[in-house]
Short mmCIF file of C-alpha atoms in Angstrom, two decimals:
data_model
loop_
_atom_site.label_atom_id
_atom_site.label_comp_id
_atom_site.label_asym_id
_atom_site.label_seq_id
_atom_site.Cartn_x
_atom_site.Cartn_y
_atom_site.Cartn_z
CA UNK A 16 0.00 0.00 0.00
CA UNK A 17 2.55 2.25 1.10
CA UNK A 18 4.57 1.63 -2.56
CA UNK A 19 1.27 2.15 -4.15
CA UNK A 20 0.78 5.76 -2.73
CA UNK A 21 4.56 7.00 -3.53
CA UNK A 22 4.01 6.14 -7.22
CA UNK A 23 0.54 7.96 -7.24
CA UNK A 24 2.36 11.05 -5.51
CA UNK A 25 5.44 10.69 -7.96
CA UNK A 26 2.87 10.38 -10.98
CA UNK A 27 0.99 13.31 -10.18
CA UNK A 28 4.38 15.30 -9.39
CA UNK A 29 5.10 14.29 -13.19
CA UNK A 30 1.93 15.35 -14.49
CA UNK A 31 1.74 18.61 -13.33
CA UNK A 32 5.52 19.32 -14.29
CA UNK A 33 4.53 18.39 -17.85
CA UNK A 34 1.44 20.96 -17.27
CA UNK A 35 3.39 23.74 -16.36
CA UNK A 36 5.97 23.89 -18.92
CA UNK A 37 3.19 23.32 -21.76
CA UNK A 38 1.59 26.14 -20.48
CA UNK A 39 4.43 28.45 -20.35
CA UNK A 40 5.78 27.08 -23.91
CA UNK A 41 2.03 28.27 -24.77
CA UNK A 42 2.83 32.08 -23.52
CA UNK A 43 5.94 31.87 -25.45
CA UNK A 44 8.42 31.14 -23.01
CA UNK A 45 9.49 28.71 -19.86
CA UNK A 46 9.13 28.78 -16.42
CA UNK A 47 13.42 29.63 -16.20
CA UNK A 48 13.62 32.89 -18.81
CA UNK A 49 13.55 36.52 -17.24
CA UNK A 50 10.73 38.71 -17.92
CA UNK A 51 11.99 40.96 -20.75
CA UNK A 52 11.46 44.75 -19.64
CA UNK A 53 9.43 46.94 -22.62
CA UNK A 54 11.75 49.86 -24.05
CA UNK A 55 11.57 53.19 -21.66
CA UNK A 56 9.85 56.34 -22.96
CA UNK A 57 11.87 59.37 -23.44
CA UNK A 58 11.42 61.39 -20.77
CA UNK A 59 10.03 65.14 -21.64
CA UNK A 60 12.72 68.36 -20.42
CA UNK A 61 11.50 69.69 -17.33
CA UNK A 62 11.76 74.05 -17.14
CA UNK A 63 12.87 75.92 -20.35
CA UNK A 64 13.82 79.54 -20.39
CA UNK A 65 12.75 82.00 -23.22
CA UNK A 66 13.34 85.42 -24.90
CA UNK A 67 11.65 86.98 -27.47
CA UNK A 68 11.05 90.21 -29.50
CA UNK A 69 7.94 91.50 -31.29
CA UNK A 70 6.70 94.03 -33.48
CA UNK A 71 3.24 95.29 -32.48
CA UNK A 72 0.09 96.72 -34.54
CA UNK A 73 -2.84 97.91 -32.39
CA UNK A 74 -5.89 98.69 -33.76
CA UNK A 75 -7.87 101.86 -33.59
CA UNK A 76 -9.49 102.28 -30.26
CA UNK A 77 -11.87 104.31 -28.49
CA UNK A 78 -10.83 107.51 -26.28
CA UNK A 79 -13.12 108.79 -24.12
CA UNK A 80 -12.03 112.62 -23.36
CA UNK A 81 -14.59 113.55 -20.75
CA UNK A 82 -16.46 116.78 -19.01
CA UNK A 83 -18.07 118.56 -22.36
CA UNK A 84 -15.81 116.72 -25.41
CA UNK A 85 -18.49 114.11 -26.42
CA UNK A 86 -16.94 112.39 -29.37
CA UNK A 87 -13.29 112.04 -30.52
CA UNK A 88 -12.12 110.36 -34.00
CA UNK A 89 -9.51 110.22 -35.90
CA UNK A 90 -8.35 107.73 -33.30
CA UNK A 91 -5.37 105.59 -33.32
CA UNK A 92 -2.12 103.98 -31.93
CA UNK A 93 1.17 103.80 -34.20
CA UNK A 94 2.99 100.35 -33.85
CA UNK A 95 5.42 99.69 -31.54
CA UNK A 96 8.35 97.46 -31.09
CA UNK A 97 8.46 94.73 -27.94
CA UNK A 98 11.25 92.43 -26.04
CA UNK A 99 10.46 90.15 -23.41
CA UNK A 100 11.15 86.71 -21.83
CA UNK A 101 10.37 83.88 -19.36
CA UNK A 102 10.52 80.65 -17.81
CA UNK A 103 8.43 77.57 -18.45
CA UNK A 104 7.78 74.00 -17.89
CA UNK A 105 6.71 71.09 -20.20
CA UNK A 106 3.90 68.74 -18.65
CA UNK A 107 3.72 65.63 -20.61
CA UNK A 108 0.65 64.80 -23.28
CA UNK A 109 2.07 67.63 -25.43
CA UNK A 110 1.20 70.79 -22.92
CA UNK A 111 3.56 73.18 -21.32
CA UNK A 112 3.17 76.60 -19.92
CA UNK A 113 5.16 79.29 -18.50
CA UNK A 114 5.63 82.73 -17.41
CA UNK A 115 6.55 86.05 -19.25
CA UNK A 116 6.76 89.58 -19.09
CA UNK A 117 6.66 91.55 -21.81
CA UNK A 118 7.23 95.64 -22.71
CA UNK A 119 5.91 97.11 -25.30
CA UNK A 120 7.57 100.58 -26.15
CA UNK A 121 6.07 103.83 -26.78
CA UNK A 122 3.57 104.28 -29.11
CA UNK A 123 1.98 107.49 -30.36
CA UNK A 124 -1.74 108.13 -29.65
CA UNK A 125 -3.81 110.51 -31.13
CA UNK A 126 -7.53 111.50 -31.65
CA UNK A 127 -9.56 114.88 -32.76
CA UNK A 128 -11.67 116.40 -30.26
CA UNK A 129 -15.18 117.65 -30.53
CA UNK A 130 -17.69 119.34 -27.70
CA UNK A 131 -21.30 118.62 -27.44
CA UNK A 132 -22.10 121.06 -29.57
CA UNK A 133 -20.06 119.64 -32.61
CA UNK A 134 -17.24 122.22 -32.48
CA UNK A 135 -14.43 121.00 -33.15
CA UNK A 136 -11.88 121.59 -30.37
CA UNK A 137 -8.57 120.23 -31.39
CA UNK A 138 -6.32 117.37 -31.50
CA UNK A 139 -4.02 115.45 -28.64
CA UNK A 140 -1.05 113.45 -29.02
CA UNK A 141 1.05 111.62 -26.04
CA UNK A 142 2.63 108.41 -25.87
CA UNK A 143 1.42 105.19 -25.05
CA UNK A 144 3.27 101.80 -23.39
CA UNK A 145 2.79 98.78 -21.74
CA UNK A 146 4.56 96.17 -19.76
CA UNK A 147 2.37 92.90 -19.26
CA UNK A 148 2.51 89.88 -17.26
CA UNK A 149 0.80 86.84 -18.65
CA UNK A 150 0.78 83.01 -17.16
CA UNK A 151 0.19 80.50 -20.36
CA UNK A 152 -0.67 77.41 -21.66
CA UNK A 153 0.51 75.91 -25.28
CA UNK A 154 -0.25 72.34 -26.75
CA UNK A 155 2.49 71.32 -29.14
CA UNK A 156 1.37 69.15 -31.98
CA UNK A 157 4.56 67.42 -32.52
CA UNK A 158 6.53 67.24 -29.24
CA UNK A 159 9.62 65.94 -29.35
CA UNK A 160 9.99 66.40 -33.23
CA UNK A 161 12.23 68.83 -34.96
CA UNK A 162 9.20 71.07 -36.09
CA UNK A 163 6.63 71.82 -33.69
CA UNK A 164 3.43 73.80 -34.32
CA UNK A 165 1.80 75.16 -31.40
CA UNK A 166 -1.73 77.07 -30.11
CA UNK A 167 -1.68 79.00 -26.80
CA UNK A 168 -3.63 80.87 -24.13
CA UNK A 169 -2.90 82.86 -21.42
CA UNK A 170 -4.23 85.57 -19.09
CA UNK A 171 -2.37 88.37 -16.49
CA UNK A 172 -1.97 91.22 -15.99
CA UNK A 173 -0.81 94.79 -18.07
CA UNK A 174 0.67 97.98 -16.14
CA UNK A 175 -0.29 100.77 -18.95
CA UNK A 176 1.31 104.09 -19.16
CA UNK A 177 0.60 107.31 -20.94
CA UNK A 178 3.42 109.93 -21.66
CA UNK A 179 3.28 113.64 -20.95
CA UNK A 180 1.27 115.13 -24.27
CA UNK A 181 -0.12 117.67 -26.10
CA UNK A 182 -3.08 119.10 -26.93
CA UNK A 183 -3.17 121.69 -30.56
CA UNK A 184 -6.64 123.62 -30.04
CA UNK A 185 -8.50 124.82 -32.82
CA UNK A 186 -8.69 128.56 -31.40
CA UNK A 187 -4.38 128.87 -31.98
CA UNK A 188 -3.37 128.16 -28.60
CA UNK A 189 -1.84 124.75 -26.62
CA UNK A 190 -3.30 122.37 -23.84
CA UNK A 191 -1.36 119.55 -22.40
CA UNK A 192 -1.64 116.40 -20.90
CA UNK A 193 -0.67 115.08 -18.04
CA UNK A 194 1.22 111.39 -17.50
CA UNK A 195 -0.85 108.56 -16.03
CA UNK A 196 -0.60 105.15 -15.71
CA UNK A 197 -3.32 102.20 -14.84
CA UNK A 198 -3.66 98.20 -14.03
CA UNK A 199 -5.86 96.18 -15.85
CA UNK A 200 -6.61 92.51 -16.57
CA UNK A 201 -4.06 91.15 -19.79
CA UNK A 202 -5.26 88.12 -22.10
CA UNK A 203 -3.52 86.52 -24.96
CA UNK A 204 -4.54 84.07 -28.00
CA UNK A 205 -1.29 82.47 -30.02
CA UNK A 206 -0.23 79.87 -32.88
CA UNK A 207 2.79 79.67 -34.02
CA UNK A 208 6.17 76.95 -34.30
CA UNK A 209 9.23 76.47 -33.01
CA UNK A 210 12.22 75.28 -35.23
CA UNK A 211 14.71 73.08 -33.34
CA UNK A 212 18.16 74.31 -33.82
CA UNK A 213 20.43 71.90 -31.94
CA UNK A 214 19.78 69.24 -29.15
CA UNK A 215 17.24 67.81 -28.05
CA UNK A 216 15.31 64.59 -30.27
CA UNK A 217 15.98 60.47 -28.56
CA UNK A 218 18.97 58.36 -28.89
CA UNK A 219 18.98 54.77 -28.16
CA UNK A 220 21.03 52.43 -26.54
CA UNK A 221 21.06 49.13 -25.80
CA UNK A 222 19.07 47.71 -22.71
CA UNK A 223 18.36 44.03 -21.33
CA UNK A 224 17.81 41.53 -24.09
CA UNK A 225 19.60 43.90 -26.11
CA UNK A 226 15.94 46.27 -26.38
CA UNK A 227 17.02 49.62 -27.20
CA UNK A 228 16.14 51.81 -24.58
CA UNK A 229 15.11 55.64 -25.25
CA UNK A 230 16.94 58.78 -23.67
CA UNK A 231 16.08 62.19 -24.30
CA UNK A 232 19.33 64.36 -25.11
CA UNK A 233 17.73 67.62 -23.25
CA UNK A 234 19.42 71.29 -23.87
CA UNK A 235 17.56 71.42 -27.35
CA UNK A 236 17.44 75.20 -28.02
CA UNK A 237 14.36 76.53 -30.31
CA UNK A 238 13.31 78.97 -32.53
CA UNK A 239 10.14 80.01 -32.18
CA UNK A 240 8.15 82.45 -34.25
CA UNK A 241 4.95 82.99 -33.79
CA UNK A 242 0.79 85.25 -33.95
CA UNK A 243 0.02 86.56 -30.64
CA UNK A 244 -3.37 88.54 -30.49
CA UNK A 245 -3.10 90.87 -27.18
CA UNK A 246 -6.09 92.42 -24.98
CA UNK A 247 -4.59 95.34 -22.57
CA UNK A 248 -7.36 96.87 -21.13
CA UNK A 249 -7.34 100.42 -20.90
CA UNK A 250 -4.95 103.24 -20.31
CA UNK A 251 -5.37 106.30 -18.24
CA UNK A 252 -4.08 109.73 -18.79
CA UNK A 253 -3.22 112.63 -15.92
CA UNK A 254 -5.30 115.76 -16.04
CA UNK A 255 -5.70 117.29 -19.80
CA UNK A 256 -5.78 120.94 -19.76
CA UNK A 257 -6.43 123.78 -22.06
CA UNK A 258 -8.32 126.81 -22.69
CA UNK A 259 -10.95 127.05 -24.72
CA UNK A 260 -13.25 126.14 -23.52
CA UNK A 261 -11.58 126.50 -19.89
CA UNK A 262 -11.68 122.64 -18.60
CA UNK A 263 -9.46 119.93 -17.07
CA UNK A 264 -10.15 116.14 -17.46
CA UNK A 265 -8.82 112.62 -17.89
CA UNK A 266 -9.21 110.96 -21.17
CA UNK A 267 -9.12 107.19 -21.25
CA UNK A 268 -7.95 104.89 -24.24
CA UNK A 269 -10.37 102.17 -23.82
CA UNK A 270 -9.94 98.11 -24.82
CA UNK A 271 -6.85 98.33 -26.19
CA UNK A 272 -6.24 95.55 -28.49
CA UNK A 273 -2.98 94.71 -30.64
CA UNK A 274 -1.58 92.02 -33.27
CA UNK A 275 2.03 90.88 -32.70
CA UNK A 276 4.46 88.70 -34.89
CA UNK A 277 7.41 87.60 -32.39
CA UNK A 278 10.43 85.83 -32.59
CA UNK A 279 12.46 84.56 -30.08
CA UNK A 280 14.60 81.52 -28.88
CA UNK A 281 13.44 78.91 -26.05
CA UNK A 282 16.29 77.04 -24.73
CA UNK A 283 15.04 73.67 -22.46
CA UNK A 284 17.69 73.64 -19.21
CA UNK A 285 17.56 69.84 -18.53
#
């Protein structure tokens, strides 16, 4: 009896030895080969830094001159040149975002005056400029590749400043306008692409089981040119004075919109 059960026990051992290794013959291996590790993703660059320049075209806006000068036309802002810069950080899926602050330079402004009555009163002049603060978000299309198109967002903050100006009345004689300066909420649209110069892109090497395994070279520096469509708010002026008639108020450049083409170069640090 007791020979009896050791060759039951010895048969079954064989049995489900013979089991096992069909099964893992099925799966394509044995029970005695390593697990073979799937090539690693190259990793995205972490922060970037930035610098850029622009030339700006704002479109015609609104001034609102106050007490009895009801309507003002003629209105406009010539373009202006811009340099700026920033840091930034890629997120994975495509998305990064980052910081910058831009200045835009001065910019004449202009507009012809008229009272309530339809008189024409005169024309100002004084400078306008702008130094704005935006946080934003861009989706690259091709991440990773040596041409990358790009759409943005992004929304801050603008500090905008009016010059000491002028004021030619239609009677002969001069007004003047005070400086001023206001805050105001900042938003941006843009779409663009950045070129890449040097660095950057995957090399592989070889990994276990001789799988190539993927490393991103980091330090790739960028060209980027790009559309940015810019909402300022509105700008402020100090106390306008002249004349005829004898008044003193504030006019105000209102919505201040602007197109920009930029380049610049973004340079990823790791």
């Amino acid at each position: 009896m007791f020979n009896v059960q050791k060759v039951l026990l010895l048969g079954a051992a064989l049995v489900l030895g013979s089991a096992l290794n069909a099964s893992a013959a099925d799966l394509g291996g044995n029970l005695n080969e390593a697990p073979q590790m799937a090539p690693m993703p190259a990793p995205s660059a972490g922060w970037y830094a930035r610098v850029d320049g622009g030339y700006t075209l704002f479109t015609d806006p609104t001034i609102d001159a106050g007490g009895t000068i009801t309507r003002t036309t003629n209105t406009g802002i010539d373009n202006a040149w811009s340099v700026g810069g920033g840091i930034g950080r890629y997120f994975g899926r495509g998305f990064r975002g980052d910081i910058t602050v831009d200045h835009l330079f001065d910019a004449t402004t202009e507009g012809s005056m008229y009272c309530e009555c339809g008189t024409f009163l005169g024309d100002a002049k004084f400078d306008f400029s702008s130094t704005v603060l935006l946080a934003n978000l861009y989706y690259d299309f091709n991440r990773g590749g040596r041409f990358v198109p790009y759409i943005g967002a992004g929304i801050g903050w603008a500090h905008n400043e009016t010059s000491s100006g002028t004021v030619d009345v239609a009677c002969g004689c001069e007004g003047s306008i005070a400086k001023g300066s206001s805050n105001n909420f900042a938003a941006a649209a843009m779409a663009g692409f950045s070129w890449r110069i040097r660095g950057g892109g995957t090399t592989y090497v070889g990994g276990m089981k001789d799988e190539p395994v993927a490393i991103n070279n980091g330090h790739a520096l960028y060209l980027d040119v790009g559309y940015r469509f810019l909402y300022l708010g509105d700008a402020q002026t100090g106390d306008m004075t002249f004349d005829y008639p004898s008044e003193i108020t504030q006019p105000r450049v209102n919505n201040i919109t602007a197109h920009q083409i930029r380049v610049g170069l973004r340079y990823d640090l790791n």
